[in-house]
Coordinates of C-alpha atoms in Angstrom, one line a residue:
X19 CA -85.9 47.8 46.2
X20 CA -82.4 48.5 48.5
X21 CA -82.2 44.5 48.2
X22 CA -81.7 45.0 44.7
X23 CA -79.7 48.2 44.7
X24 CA -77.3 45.8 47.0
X25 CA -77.4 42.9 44.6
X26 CA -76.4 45.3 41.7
X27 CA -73.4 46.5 43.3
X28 CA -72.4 43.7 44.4
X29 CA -72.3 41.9 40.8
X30 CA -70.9 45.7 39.9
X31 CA -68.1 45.3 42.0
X32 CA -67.8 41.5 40.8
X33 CA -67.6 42.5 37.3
X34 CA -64.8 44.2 38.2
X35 CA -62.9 42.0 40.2
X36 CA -63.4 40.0 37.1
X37 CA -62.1 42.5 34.7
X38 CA -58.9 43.3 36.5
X39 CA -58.3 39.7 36.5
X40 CA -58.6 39.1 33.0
X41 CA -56.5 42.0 32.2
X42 CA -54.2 40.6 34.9
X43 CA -54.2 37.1 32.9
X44 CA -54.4 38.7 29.7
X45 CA -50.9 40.8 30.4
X46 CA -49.2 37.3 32.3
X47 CA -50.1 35.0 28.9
X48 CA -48.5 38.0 26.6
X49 CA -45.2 38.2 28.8
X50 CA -45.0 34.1 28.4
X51 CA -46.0 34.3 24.8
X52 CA -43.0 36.8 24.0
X53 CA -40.6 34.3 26.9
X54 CA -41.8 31.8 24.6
X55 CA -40.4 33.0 21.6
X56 CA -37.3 33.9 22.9
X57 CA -36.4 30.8 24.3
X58 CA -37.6 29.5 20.4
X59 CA -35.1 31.6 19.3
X60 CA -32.6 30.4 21.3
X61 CA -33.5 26.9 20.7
X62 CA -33.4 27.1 17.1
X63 CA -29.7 28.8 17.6
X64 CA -28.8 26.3 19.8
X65 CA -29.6 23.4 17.5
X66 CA -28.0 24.9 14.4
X67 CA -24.9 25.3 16.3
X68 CA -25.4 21.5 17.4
X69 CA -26.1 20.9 13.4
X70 CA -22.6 23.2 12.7
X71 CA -21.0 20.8 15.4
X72 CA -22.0 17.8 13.7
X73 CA -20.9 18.4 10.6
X74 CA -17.5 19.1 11.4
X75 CA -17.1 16.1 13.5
X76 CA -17.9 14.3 10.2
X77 CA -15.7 16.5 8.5
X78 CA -13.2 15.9 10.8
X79 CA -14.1 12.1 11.8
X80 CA -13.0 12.0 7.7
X81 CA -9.9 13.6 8.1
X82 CA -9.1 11.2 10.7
X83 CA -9.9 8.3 8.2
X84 CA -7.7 9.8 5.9
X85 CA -4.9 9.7 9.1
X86 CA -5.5 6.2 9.3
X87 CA -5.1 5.3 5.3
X88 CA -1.9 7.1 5.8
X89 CA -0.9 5.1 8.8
X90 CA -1.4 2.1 7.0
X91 CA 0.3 3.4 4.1
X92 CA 3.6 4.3 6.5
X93 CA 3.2 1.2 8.3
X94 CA 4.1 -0.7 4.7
X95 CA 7.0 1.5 4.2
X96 CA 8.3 0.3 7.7
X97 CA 7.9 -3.3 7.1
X98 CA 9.3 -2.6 3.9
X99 CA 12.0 -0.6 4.9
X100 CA 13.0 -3.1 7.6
X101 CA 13.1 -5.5 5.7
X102 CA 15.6 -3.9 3.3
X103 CA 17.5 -2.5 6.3
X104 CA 17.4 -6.3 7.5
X105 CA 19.1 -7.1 4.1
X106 CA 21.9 -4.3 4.3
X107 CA 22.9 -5.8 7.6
X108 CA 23.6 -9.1 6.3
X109 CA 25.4 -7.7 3.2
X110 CA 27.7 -5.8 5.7
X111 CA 27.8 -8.4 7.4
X112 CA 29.5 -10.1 4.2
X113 CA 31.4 -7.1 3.4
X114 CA 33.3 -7.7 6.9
X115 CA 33.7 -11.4 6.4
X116 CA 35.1 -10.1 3.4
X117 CA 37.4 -7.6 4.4
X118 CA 38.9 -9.6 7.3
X119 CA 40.0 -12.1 4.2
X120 CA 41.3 -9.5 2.2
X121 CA 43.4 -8.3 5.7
X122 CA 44.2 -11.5 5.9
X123 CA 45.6 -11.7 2.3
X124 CA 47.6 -8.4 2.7
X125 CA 49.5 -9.6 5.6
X126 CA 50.4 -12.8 4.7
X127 CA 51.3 -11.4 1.1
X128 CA 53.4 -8.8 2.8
X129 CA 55.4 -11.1 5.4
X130 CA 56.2 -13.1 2.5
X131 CA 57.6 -10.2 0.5
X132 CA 59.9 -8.9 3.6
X133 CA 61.0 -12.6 4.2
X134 CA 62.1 -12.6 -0.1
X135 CA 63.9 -8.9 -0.2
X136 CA 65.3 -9.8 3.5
X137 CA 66.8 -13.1 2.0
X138 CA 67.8 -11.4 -1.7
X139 CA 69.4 -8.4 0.3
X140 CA 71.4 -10.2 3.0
X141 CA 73.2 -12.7 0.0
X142 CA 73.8 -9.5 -2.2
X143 CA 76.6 -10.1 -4.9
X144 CA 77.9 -13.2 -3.9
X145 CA 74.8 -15.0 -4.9
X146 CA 75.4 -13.9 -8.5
X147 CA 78.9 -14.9 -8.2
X148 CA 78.3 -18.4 -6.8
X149 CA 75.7 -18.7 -9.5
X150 CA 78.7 -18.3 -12.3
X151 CA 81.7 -20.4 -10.1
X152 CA 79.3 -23.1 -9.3
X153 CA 78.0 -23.5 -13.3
X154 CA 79.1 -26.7 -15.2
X155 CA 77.9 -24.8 -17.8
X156 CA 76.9 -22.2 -19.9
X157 CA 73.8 -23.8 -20.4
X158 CA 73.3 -24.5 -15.8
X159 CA 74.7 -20.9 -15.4
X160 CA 71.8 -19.4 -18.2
X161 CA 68.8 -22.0 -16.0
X162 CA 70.1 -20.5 -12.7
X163 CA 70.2 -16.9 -13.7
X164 CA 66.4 -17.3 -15.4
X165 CA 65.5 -18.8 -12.0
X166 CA 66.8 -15.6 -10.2
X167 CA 64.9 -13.6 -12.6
X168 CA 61.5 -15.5 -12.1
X169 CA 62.4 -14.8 -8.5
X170 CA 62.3 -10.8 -8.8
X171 CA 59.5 -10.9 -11.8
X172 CA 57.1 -13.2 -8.8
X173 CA 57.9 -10.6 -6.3
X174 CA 56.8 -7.7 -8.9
X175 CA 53.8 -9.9 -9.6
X176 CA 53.3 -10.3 -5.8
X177 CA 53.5 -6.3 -4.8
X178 CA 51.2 -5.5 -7.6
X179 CA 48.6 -8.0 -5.7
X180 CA 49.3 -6.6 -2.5
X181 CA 48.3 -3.2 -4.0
X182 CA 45.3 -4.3 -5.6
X183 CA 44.5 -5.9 -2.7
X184 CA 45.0 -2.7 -0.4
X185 CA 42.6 -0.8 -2.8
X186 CA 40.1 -4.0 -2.4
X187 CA 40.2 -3.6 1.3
X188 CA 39.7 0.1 0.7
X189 CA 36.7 -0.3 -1.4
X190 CA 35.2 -2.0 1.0
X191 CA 35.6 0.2 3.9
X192 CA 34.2 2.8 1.5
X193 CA 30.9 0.7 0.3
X194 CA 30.4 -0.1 3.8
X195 CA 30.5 3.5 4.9
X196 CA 28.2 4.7 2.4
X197 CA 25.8 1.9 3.0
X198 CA 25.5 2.6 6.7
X199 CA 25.5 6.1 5.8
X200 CA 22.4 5.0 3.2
X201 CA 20.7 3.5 6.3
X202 CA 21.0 6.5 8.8
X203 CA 19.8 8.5 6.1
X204 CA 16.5 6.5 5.9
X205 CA 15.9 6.0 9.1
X206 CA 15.9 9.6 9.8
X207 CA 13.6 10.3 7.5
X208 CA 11.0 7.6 8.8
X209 CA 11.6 9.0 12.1
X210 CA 10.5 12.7 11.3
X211 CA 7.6 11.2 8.7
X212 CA 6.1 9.1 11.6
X213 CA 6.7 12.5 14.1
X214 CA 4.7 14.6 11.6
X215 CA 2.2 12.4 11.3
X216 CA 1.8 11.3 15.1
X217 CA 1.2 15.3 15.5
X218 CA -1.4 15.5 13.4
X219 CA -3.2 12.8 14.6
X220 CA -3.0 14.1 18.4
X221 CA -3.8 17.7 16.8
X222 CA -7.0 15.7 15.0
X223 CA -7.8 14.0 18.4
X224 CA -8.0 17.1 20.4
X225 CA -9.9 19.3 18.1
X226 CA -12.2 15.9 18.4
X227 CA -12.3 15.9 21.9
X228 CA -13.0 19.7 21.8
X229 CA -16.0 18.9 19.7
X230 CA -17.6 16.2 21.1
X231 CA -16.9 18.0 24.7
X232 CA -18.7 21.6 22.8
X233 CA -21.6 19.0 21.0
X234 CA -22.5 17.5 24.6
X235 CA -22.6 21.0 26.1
X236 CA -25.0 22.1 23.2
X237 CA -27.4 19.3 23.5
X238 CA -27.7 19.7 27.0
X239 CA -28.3 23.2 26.8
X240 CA -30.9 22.4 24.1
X241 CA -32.5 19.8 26.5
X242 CA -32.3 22.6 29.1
X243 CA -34.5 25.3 26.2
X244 CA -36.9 22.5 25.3
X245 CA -37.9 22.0 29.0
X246 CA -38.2 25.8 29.6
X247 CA -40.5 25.5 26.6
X248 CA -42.7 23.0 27.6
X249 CA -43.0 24.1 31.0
X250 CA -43.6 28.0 29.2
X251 CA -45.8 26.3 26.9
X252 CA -48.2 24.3 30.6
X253 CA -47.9 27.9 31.9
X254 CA -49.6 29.5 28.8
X255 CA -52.1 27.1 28.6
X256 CA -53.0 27.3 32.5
X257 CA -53.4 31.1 32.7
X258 CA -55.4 31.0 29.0
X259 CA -57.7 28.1 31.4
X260 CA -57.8 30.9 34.1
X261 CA -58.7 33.4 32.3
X262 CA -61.4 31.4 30.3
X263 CA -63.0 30.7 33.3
X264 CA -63.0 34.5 34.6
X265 CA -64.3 35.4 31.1
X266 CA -67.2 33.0 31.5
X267 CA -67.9 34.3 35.4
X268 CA -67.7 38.0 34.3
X269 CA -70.2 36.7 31.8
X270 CA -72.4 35.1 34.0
X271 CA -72.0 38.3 36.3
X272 CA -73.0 40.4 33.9
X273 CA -76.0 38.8 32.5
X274 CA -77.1 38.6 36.3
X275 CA -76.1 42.4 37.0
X276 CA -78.4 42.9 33.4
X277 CA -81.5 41.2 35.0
X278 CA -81.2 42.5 38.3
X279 CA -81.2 46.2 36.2
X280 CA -83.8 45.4 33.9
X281 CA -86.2 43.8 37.2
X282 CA -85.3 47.4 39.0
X283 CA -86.1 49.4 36.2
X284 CA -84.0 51.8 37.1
X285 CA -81.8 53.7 34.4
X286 CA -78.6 54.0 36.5
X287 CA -78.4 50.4 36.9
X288 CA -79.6 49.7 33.4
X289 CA -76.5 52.0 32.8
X290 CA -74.3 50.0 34.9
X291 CA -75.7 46.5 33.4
X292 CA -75.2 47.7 29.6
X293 CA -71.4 48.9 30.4
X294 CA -70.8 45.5 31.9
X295 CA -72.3 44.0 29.1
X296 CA -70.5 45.9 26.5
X297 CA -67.2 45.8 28.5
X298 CA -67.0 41.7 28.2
X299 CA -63.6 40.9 27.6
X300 CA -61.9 38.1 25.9
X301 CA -58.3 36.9 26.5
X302 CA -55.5 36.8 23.9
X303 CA -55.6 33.5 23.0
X304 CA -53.0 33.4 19.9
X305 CA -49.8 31.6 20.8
X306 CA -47.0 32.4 17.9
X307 CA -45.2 29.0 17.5
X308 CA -42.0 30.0 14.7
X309 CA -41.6 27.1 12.3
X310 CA -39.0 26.0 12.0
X311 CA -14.0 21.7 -10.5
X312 CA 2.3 20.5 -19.5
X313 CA 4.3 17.5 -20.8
X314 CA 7.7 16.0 -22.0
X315 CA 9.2 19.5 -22.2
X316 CA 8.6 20.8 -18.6
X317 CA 9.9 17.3 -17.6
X318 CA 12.9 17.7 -19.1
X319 CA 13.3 21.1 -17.6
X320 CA 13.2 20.1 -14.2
X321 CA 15.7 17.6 -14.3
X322 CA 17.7 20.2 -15.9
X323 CA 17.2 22.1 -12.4
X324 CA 17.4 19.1 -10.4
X325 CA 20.9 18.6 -11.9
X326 CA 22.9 21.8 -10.9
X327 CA 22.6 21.0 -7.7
X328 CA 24.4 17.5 -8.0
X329 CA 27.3 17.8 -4.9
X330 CA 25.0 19.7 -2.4
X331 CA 25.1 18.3 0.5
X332 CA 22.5 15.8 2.3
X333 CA 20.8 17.6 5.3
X334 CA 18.0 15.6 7.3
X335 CA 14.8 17.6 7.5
X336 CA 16.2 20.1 4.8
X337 CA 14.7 22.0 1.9
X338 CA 17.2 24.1 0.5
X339 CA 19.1 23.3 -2.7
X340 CA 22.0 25.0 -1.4
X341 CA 22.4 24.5 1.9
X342 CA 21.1 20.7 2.2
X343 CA 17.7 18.7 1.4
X344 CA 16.5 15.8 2.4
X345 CA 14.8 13.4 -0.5
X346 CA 11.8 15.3 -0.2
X347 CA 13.2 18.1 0.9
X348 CA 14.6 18.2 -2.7
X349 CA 11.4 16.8 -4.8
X350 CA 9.9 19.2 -3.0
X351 CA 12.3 22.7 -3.5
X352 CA 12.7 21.4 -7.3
X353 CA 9.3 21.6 -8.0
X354 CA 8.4 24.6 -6.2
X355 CA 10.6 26.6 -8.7
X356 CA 8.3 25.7 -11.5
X357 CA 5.6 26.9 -9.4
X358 CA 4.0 23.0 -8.7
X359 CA 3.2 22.3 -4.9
X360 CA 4.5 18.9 -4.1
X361 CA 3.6 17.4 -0.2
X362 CA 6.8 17.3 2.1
X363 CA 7.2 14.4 3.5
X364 CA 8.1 10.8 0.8
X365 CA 5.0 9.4 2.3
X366 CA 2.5 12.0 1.3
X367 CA 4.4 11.8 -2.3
X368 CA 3.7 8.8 -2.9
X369 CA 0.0 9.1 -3.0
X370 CA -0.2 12.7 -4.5
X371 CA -0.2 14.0 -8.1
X372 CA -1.2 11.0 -10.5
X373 CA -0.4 7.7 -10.4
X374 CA 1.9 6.2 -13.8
X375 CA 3.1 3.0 -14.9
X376 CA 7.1 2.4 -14.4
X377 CA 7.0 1.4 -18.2
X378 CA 5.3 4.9 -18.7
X379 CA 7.6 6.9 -16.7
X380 CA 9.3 9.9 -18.7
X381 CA 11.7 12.8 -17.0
X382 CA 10.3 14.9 -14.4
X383 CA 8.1 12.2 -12.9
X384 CA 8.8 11.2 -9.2
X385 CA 10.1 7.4 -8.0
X386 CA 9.0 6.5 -4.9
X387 CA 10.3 4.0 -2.4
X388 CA 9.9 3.1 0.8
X389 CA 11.3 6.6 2.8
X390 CA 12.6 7.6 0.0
X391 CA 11.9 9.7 -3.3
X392 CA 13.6 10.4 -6.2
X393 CA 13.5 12.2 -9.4
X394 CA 13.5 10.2 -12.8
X395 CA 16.1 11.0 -15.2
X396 CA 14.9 9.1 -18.1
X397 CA 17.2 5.8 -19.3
X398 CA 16.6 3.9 -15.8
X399 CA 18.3 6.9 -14.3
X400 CA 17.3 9.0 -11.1
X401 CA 18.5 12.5 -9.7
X402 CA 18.1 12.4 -5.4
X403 CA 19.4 13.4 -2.3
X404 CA 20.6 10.2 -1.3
X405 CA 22.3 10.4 1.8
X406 CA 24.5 12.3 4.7
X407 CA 27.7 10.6 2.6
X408 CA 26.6 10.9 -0.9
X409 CA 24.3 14.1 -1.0
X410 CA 22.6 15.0 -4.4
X411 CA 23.7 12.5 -7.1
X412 CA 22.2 10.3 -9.7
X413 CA 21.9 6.8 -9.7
X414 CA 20.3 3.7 -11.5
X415 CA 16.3 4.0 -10.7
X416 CA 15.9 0.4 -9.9
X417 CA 18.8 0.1 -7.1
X418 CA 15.7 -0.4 -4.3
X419 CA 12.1 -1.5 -4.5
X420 CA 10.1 1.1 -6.4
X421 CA 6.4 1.7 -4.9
X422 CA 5.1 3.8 -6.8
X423 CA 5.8 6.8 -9.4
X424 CA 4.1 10.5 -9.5
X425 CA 3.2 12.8 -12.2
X426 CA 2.5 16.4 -11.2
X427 CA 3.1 18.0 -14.5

């Protein structure tokens, strides 16, 4: 009988032992359970940002696509614009060749001229005379007097030359000014085009860099979650293994403790065996797992604008109509007063608004050429800021290559 009092407390105090751990299991698979889900949370956070990440590198791998398109775009205005360039310098070139001759003409005219009035001067009177004494006749004296007089009318005929040719040689040094001007005008406006856009493309490059540097981080930190998961997840599953086992020993115990109380008799340990029974315990088992859219008039009315500002000045990089614009510095300020929001630079113009036919072309449209933009006038005729010489003024629409035209009306 004490043998089996002993055995009873002993499964008693097994039972227990059992029970605490359970509990002890029960409370350790809980705290992983709710570590679990927050590191699901944070997961799931982690891969949206990396899904946020990704699509603005597409958004932005676009943008630089775009770049590109417009790289290839400017580097066809600078082959074209060279090659224009290339054909100004040899029509200067010309224009010197040119002017030397017409130097060359005005001196030689005008040594010629001193030598004639030096010679008529220093003779004076006494070649009149001599013309009369000397005469056999009226009719020799009449031929040497016309001769004298063909002598003063060539002169005359020779210093109106020598004037037209000083105003030649002036022309020239004029056209050759304005061309050069023409030139520096362009090239300065290529220059700040291809600044503008080599900004943005390092501005696009770095904000790529920044993501690509901010997607790595995030899909290491989500390799980082996903590990802590998994090795959450082994933990759960090893302390749910634990406490299965204790569940099934306390079980075992407590059948025994039941027989030993039932062999006994005895209504303490009955007691004692029918708590143990009833107080079989079962561990929490349940693991949350979160699944995852105006016409010919208004045309006409801009060029009306455009043209009050004819004799402005020619500013490079400038948008104001009375201070100095650029070419698109003046497109650009010209439209803005009708409320229309035209790109800066010529080569963004050029591929804005809507593309039109030259033979469709009507005032208010925009003429582009390579560095250069205009507005069209109607007739063949254009309204620009030309260049540092020239400033605002119209000209023929046709006197470059024409790339394109715009419509923004």
């Amino acid at each position: 009988m004490q043998k089996k009092h002993r055995l009873t407390l002993f499964m008693l105090a097994l039972i227990i032992c059992l029970t605490s751990v359970l509990t002890a299991s029960a409370s350790s698979v809980k705290d992983l359970q709710s570590e679990k889900k927050k590191t699901q949370k944070q997961l799931d956070s982690v891969e949206d940002d990396i899904k946020d990440l990704e699509r603005d590198t597409k958004r932005l791998q676009k943008e630089l696509d775009q770049l590109d398109d417009q790289l290839v775009e400017l580097l066809m205005t600078i082959d074209i614009l060279e090659t224009e360039m290339s054909e100004k310098d040899q029509q200067i070139e010309q224009a010197k060749v040119d002017l030397e001759a017409a130097q060359a003409d005005q001196d030689s005219q005008y040594e010629a001229m001193k030598q004639r009035i030096r010679y008529m001067y220093e003779q004076g009177e006494s070649d009149w005379i001599s013309i009369f004494l000397e005469s056999d006749s009226i009719s020799s004296m009449l031929n040497k007097a016309e001769y004298v007089k063909e002598i003063y009318d060539y002169d005359r005929q020779k210093l109106e030359e020598f004037i037209a040719v000083t105003e030649q040689v002036a022309d020239l040094e004029e056209t050759l000014e304005a061309e050069k001007a023409e030139m520096e005008g362009m090239r300065g406006e290529y220059e700040l085009e291809q600044q503008s856009l080599q900004a943005l493309i390092d501005e696009k490059q770095k904000t790529a860099s920044d993501f690509d540097a901010q997607l790595a981080a995030a899909k290491k930190k989500a390799k980082n979650y996903q590990a802590q998961l998994t090795k959450q997840t082994q933990e759960i599953k090893r302390l749910q293994e634990e406490s299965r086992k204790a569940a099934e020993a306390s079980k075992k115990a407590a059948e025994a403790s039941k027989k030993a109380a039932e062999d006994a008799k005895k209504k303490e340990q009955a007691a004692a065996g029918g708590s143990s029974s009833g107080g079989s315990l079962k561990p929490d088992q349940s693991a949350s797992e979160l699944g995852n859219n105006e016409g010919t008039a208004k045309g006409r009315e801009i060029v009306d604008y455009a043209c009050q500002f004819i004799g402005n000045a020619y500013v490079l990089g400038g948008t104001s109509l009375t201070n100095g614009a650029d070419c698109s510095g003046f497109v650009q300020s010209v439209f803005k007063n009708f409320g229309i929001s035209v790109p800066r630079s010529s080569s963004a113009q050029r591929t804005a608004g809507t593309s039109v036919a030259y033979s469709e072309a009507q005032p208010g449209d925009v003429i582009c050429y390579a560095g250069h933009v205009a507005i069209y006038m109607g007739n063949g005729r254009i309204v620009h800021a030309s260049n540092p010489k020239s400033g605002i003024t119209t000209g023929s629409a046709t006197f470059r290559t024409i790339l394109s035209i715009r419509r923004f009306i």
